[in-house]
Coordinates of N, CA, C and O in Angstrom, one line a residue:
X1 N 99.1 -133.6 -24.2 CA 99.2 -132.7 -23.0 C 100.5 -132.7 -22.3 O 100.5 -132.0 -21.3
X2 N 101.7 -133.4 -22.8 CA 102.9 -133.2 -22.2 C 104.1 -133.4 -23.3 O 104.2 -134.0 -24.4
X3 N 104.7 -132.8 -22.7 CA 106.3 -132.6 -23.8 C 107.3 -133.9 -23.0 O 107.6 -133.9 -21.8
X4 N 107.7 -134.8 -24.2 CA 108.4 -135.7 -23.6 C 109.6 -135.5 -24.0 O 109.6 -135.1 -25.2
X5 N 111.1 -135.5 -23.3 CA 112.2 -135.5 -24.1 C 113.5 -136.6 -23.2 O 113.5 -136.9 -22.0
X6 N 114.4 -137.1 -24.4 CA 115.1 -138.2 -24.1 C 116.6 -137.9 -24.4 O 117.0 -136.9 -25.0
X7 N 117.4 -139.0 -23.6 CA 119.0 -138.5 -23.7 C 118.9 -137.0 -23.1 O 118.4 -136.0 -23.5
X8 N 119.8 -137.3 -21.7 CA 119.6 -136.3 -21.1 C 121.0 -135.8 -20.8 O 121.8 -136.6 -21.0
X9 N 121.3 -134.7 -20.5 CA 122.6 -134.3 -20.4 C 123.7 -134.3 -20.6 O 124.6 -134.6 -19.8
X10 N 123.9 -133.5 -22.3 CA 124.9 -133.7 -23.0 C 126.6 -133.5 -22.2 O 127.0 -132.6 -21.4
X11 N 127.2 -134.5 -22.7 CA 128.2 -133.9 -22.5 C 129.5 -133.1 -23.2 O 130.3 -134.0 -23.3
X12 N 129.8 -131.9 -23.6 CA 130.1 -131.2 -24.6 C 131.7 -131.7 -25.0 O 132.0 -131.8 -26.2
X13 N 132.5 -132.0 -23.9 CA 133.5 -132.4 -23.6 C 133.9 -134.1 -24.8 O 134.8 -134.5 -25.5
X14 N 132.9 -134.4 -24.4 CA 133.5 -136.1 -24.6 C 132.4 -136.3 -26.1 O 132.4 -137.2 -26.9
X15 N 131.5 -135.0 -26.3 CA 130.2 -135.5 -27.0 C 129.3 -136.5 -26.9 O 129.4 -137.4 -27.7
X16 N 128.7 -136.5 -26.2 CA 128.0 -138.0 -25.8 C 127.1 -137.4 -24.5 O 127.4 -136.7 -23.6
X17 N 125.8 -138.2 -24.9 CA 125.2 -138.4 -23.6 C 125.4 -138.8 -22.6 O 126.0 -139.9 -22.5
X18 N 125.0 -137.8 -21.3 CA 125.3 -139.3 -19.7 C 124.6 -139.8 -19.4 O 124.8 -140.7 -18.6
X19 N 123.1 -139.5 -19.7 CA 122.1 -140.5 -19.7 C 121.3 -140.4 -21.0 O 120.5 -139.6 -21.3
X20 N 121.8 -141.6 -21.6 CA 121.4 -141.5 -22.8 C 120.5 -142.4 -22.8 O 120.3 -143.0 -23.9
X21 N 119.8 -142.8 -21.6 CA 118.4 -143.8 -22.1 C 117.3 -143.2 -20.6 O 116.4 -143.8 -19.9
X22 N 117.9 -141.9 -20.4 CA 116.6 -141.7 -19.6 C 115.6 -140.3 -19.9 O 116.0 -139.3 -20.5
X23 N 114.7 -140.5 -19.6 CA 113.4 -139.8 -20.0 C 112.9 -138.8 -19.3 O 112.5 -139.2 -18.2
X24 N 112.5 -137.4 -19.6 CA 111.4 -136.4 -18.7 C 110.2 -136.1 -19.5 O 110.0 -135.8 -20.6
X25 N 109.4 -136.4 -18.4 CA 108.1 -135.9 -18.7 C 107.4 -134.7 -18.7 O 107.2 -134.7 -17.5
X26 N 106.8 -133.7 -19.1 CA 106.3 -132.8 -18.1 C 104.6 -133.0 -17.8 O 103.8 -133.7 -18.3
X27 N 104.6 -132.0 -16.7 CA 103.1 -132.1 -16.2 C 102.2 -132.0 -17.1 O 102.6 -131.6 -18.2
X28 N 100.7 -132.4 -17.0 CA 100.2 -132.4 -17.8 C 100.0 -131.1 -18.2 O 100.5 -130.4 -17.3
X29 N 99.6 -130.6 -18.9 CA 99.0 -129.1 -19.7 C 100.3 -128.0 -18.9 O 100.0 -126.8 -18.6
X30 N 101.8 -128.6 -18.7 CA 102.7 -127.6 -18.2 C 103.8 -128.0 -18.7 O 104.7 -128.6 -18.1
X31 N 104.0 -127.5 -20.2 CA 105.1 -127.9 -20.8 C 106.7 -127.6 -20.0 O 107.6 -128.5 -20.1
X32 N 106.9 -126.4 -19.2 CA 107.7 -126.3 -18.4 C 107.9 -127.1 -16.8 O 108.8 -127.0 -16.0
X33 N 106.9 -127.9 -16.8 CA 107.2 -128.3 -15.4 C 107.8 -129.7 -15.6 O 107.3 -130.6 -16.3
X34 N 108.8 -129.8 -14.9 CA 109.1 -131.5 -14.9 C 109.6 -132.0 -13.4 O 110.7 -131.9 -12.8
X35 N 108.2 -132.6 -13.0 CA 108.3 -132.9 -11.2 C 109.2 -134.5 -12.0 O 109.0 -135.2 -13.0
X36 N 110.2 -134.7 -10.9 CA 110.8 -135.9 -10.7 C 110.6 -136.6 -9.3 O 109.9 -136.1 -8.5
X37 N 110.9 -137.2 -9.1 CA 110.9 -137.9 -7.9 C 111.2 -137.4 -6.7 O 111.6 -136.2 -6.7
X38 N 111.1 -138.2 -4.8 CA 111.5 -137.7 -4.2 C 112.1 -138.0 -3.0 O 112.5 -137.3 -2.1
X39 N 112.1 -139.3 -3.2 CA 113.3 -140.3 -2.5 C 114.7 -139.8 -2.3 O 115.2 -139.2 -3.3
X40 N 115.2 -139.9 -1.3 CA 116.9 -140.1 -1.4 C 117.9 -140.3 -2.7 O 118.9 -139.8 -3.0
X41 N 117.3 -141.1 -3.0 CA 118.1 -141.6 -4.3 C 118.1 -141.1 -5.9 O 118.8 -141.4 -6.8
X42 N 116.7 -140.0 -5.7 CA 117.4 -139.3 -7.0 C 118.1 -138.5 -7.2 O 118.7 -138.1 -6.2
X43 N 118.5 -137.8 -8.6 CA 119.3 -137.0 -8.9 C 118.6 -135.6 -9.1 O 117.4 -135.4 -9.4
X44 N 119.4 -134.8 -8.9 CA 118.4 -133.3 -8.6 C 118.6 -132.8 -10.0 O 118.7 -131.6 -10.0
X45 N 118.6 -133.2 -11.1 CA 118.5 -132.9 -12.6 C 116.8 -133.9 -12.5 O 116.4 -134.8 -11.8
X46 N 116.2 -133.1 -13.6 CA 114.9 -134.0 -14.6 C 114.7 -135.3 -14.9 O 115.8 -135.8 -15.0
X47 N 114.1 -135.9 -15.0 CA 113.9 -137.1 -15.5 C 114.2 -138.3 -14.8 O 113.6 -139.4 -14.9
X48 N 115.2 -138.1 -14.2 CA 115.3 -139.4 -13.4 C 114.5 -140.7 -13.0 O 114.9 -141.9 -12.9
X49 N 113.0 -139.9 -12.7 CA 112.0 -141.1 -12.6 C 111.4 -141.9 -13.9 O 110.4 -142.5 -13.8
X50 N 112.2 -141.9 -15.0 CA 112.3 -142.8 -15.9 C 113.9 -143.2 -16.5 O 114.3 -143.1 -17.7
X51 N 114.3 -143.6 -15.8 CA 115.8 -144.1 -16.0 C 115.6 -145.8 -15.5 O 114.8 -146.3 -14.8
X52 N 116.9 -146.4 -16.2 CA 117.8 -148.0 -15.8 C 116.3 -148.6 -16.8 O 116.4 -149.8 -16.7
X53 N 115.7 -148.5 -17.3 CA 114.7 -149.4 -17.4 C 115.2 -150.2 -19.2 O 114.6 -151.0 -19.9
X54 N 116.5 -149.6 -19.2 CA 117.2 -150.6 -20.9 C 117.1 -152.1 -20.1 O 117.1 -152.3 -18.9
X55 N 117.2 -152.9 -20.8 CA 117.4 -154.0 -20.6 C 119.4 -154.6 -21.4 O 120.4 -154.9 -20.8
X56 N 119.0 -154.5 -23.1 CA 120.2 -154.3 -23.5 C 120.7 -152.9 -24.3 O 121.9 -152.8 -24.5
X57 N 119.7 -152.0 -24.7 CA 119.8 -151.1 -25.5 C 121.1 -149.9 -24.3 O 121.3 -149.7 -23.1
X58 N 121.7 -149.1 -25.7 CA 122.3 -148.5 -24.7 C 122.1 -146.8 -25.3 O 122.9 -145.9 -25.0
X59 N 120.8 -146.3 -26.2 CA 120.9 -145.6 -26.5 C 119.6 -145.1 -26.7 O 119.1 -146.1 -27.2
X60 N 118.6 -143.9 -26.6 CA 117.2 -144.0 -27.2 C 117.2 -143.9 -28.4 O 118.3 -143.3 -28.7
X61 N 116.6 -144.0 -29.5 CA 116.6 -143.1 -30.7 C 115.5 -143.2 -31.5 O 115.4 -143.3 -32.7
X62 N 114.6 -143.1 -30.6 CA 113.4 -142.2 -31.4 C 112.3 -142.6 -29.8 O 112.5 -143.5 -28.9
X63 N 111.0 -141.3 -30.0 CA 109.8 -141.8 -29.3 C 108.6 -141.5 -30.3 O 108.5 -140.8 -31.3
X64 N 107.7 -142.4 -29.7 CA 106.7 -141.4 -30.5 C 105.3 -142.1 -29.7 O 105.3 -143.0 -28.9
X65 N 103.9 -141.2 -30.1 CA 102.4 -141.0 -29.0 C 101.6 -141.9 -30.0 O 101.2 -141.6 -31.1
X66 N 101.4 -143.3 -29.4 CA 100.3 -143.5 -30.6 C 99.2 -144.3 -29.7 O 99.5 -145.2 -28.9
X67 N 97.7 -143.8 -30.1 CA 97.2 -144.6 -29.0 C 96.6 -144.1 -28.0 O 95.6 -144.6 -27.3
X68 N 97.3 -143.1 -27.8 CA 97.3 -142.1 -25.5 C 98.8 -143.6 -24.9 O 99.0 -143.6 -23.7
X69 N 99.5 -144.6 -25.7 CA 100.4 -144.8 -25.3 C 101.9 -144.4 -25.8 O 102.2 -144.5 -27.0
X70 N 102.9 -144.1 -24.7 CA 104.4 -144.0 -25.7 C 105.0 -145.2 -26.2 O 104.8 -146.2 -25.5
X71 N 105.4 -145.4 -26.9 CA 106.5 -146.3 -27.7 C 108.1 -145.6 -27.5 O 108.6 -144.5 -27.9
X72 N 108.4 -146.4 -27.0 CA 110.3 -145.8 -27.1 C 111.2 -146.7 -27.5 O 111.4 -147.8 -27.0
X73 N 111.9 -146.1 -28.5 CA 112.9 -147.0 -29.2 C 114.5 -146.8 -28.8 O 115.2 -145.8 -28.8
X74 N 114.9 -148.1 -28.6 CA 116.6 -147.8 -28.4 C 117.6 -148.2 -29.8 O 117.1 -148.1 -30.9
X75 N 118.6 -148.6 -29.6 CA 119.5 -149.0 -30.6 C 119.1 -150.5 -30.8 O 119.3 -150.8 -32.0
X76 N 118.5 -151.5 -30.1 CA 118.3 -152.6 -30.2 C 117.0 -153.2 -29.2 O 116.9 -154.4 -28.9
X77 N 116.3 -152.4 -28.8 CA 115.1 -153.1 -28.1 C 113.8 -151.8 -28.0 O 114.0 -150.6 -28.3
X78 N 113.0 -152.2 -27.7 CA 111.5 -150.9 -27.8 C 110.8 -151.0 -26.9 O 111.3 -151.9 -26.3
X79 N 109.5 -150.6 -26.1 CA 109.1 -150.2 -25.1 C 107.9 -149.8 -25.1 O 107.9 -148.6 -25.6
X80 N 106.8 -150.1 -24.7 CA 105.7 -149.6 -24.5 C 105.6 -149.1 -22.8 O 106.0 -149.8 -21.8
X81 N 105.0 -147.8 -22.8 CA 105.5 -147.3 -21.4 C 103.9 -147.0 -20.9 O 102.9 -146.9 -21.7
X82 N 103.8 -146.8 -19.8 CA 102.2 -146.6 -19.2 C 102.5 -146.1 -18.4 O 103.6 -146.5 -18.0
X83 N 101.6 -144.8 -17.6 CA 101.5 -144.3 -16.7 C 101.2 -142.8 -16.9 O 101.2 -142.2 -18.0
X84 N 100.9 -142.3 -15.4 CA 100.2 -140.9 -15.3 C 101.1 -139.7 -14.9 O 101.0 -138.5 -15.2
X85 N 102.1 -140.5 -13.9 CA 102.9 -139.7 -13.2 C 103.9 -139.9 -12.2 O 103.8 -141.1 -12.0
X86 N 105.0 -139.4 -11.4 CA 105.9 -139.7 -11.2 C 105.6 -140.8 -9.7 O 106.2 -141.8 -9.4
X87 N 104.4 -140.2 -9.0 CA 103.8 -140.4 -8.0 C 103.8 -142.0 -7.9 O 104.7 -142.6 -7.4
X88 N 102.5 -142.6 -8.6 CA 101.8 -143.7 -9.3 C 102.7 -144.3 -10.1 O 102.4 -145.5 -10.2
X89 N 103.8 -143.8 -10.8 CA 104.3 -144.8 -11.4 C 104.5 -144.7 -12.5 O 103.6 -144.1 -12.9
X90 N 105.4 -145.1 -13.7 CA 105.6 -145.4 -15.0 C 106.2 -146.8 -15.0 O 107.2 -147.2 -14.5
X91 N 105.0 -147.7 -15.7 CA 105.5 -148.8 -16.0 C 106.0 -149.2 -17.8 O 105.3 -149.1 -18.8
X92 N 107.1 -149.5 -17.7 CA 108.1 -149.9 -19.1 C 107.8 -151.4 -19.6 O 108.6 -152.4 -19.3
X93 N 106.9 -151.5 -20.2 CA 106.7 -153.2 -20.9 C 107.8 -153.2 -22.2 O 107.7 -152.6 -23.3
X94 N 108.9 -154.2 -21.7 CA 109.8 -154.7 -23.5 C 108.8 -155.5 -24.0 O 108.1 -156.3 -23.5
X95 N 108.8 -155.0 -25.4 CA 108.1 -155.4 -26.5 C 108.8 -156.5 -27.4 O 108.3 -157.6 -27.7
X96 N 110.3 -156.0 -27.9 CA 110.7 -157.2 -28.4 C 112.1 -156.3 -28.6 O 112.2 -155.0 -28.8
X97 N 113.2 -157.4 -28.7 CA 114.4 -156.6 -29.0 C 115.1 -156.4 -30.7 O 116.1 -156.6 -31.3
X98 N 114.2 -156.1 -30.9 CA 114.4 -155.5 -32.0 C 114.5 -153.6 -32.0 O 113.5 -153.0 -31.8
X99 N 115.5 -152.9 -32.1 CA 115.6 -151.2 -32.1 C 115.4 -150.9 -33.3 O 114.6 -151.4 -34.1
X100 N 116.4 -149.3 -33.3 CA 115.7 -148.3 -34.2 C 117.0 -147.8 -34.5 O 117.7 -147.4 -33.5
X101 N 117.6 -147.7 -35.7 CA 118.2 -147.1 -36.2 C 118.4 -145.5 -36.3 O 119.4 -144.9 -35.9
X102 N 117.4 -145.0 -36.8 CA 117.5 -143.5 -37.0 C 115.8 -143.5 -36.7 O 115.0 -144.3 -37.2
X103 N 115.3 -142.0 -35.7 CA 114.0 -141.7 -35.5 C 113.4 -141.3 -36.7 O 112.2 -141.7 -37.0
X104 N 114.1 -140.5 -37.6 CA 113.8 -139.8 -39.0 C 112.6 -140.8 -39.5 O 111.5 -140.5 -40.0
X105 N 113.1 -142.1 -39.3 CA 112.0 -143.3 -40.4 C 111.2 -143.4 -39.9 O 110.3 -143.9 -40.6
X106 N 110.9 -143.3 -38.9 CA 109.2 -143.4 -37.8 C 108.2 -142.6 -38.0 O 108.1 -141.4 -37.8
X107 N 107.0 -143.7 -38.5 CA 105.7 -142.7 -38.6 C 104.9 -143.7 -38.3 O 105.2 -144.9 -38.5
X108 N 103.6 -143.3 -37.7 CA 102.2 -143.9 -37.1 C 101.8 -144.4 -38.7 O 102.0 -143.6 -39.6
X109 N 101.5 -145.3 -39.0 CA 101.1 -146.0 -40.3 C 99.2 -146.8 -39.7 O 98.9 -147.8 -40.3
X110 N 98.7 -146.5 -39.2 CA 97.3 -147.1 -38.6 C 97.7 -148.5 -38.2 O 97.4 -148.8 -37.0
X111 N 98.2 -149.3 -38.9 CA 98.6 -150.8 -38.3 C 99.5 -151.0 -37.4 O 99.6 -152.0 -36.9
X112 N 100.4 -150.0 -37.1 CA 101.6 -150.0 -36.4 C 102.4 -148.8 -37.0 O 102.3 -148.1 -38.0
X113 N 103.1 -148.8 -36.1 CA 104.5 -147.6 -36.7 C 105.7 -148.7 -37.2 O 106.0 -149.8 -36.9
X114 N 106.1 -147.8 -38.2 CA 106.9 -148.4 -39.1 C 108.2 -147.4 -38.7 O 108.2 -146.3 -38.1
X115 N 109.4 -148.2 -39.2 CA 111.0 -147.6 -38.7 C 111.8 -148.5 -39.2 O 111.3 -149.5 -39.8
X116 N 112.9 -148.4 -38.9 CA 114.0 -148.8 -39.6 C 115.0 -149.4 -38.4 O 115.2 -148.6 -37.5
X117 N 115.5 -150.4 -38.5 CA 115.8 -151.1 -37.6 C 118.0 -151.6 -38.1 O 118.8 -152.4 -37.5
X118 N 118.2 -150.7 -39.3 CA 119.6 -150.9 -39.3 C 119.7 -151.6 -40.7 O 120.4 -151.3 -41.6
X119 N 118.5 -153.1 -40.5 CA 118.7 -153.9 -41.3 C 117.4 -154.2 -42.2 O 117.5 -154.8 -43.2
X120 N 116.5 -153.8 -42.0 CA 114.8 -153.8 -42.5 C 114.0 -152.8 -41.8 O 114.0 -152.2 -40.7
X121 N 113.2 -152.6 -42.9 CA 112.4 -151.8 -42.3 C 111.0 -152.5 -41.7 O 110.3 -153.4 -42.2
X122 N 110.8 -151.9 -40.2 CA 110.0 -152.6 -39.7 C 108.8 -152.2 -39.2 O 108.6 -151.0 -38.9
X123 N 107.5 -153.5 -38.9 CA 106.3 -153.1 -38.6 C 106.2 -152.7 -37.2 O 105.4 -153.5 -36.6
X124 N 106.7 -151.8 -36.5 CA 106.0 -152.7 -34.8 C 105.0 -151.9 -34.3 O 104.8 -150.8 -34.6
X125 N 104.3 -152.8 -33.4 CA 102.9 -153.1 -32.7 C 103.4 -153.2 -31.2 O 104.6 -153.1 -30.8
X126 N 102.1 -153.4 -30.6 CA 102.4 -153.7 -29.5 C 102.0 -155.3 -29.1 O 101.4 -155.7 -28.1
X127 N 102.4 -156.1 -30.1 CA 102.5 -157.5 -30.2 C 104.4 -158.3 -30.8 O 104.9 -159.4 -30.9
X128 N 104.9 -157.1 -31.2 CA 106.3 -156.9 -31.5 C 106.9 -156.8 -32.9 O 106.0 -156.4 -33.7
X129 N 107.6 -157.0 -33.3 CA 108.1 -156.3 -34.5 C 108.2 -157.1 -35.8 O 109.2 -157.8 -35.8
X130 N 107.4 -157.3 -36.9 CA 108.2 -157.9 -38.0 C 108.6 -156.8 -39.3 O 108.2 -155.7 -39.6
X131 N 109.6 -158.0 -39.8 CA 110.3 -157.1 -41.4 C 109.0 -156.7 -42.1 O 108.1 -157.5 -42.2
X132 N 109.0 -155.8 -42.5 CA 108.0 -155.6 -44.0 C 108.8 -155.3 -45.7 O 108.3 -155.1 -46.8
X133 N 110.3 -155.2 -45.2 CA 111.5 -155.2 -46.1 C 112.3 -155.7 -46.9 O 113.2 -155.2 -47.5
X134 N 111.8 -157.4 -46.7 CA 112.8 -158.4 -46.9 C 112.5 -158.6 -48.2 O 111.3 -158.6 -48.6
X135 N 113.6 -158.7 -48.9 CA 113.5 -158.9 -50.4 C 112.6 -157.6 -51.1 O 112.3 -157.6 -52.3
X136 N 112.3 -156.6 -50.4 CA 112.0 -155.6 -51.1 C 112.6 -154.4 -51.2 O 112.0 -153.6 -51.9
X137 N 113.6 -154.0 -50.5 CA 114.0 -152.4 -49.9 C 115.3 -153.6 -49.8 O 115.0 -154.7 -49.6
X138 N 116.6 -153.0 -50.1 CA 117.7 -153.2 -49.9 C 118.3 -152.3 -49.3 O 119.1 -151.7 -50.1
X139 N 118.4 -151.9 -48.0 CA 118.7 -150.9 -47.2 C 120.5 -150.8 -47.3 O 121.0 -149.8 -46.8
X140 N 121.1 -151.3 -47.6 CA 122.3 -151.0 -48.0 C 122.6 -150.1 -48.7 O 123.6 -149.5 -48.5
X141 N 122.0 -149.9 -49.3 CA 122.0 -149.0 -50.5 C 121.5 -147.8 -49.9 O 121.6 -146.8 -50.6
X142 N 120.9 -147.5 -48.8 CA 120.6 -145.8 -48.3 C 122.3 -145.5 -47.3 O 123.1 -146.1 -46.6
X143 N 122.0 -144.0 -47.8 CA 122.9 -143.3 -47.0 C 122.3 -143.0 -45.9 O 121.3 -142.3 -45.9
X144 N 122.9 -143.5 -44.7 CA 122.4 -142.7 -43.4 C 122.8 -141.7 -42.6 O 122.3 -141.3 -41.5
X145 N 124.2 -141.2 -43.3 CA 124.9 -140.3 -42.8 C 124.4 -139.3 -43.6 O 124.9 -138.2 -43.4
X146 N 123.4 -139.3 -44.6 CA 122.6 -137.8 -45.5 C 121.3 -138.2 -45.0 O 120.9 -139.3 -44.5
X147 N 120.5 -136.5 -45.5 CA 119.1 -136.7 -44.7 C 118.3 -137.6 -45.5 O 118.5 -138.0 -46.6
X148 N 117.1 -137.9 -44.6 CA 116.5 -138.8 -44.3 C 115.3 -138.6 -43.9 O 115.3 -137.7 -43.0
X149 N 113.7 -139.1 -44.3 CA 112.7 -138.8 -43.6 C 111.6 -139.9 -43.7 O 111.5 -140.7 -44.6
X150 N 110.9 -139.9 -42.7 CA 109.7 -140.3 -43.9 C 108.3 -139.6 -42.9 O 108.4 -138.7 -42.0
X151 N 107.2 -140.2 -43.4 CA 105.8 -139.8 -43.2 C 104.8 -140.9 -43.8 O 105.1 -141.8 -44.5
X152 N 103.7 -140.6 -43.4 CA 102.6 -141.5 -43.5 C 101.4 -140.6 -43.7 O 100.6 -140.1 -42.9
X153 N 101.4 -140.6 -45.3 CA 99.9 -139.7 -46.0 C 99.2 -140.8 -46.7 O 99.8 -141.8 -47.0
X154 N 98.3 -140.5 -46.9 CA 97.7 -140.9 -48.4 C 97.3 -142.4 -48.3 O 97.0 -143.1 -49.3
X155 N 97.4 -143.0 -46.7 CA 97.1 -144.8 -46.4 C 98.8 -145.3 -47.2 O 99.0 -146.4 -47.6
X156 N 99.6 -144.3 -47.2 CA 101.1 -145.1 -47.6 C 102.3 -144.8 -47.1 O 102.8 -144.0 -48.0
X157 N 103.1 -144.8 -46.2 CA 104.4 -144.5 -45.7 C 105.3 -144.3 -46.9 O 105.6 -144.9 -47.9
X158 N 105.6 -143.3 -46.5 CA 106.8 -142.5 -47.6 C 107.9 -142.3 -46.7 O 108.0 -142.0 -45.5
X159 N 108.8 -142.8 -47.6 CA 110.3 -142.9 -46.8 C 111.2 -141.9 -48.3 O 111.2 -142.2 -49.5
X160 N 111.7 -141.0 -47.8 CA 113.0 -139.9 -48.6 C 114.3 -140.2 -48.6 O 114.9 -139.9 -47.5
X161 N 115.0 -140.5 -49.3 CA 116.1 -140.7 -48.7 C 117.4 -140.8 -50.0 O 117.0 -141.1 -51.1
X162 N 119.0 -140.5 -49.9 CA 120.0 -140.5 -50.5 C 120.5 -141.8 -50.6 O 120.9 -142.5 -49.7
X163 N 120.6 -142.2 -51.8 CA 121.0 -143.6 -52.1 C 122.6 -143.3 -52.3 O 123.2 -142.3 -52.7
X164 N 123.1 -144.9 -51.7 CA 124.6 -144.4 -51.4 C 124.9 -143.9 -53.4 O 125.7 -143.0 -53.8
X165 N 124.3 -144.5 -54.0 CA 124.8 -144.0 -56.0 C 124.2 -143.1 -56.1 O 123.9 -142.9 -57.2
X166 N 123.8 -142.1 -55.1 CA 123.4 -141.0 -55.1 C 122.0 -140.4 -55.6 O 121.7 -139.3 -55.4
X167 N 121.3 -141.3 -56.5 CA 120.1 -141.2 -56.9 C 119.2 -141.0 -55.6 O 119.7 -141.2 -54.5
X168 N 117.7 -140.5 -55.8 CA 116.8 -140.3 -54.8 C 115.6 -141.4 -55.1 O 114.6 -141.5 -54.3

């Protein structure tokens, strides 16, 4: 019932986000509305009432709904997030610092969502993250500057992808 979106406010000039770890929500069943805060202290742009809450990550790069809870992933840490609204509150629990390489590899798998973490591909839960890749998937060998996907059919995660020797 709401459209979430992250990395806010490109900047065209320098290329790069200026908040590249904060979050808007919209209302529920109003994909156009995005109430923010109303303190002094916010910013009269969106989203602000989900910002600072990185710990070390300095970038998001992937979300995703599993549960009725969000999961948000940065370059090196992840997030289980709760809440209803801007009013009441969004609370941000770190999960474990383990990130996310590219969103592309993220899919709901029933035991957890699975993703890619740079260096393994990984299980995380909301008990925190292990390898399910080690000694099996040599991730060196994918290209991550070609496309990339995966999905979760069939009770098996399917990951697509360009091997740097070019094979698929």
């Amino acid at each position: 019932g709401r459209f979430i979106a992250a990395c806010l406010d490109w900047d065209n000039e320098n290329e790069k986000w200026l908040r590249p770890t904060a979050i808007e929500v919209s209302s529920w069943d109003k994909s156009w509305a995005y109430p923010t805060t109303v303190d002094e202290n916010s910013y009269s742009t969106d989203g602000t009432e989900l910002s600072g809450f990185a710990v070390n990550g300095t970038e998001i790069r992937g979300m995703t709904v599993r549960n009725q809870d969000l999961y948000v992933f940065l370059d090196n840490e992840y997030f289980l997030v709760r809440g209803d609204n801007p009013i009441s509150g969004w609370r941000f629990i770190r999960i474990d610092s383990v990130g996310l390489k590219s969103a592309r590899t993220l899919a709901d798998c029933r035991a957890g969502i699975i993703g890619h973490d740079g260096h393994h591909f990984q299980m995380y839960t909301s008990a925190g993250a292990r390898p399910i890749s080690y000694g099996v998937i040599d991730s060196s060998l994918i290209d991550w500057d070609k496309a990339h996907g995966a999905i979760y059919a069939g009770d098996k995660y399917r990951f697509f992808c360009t091997l740097t020797t070019g094979d698929y």
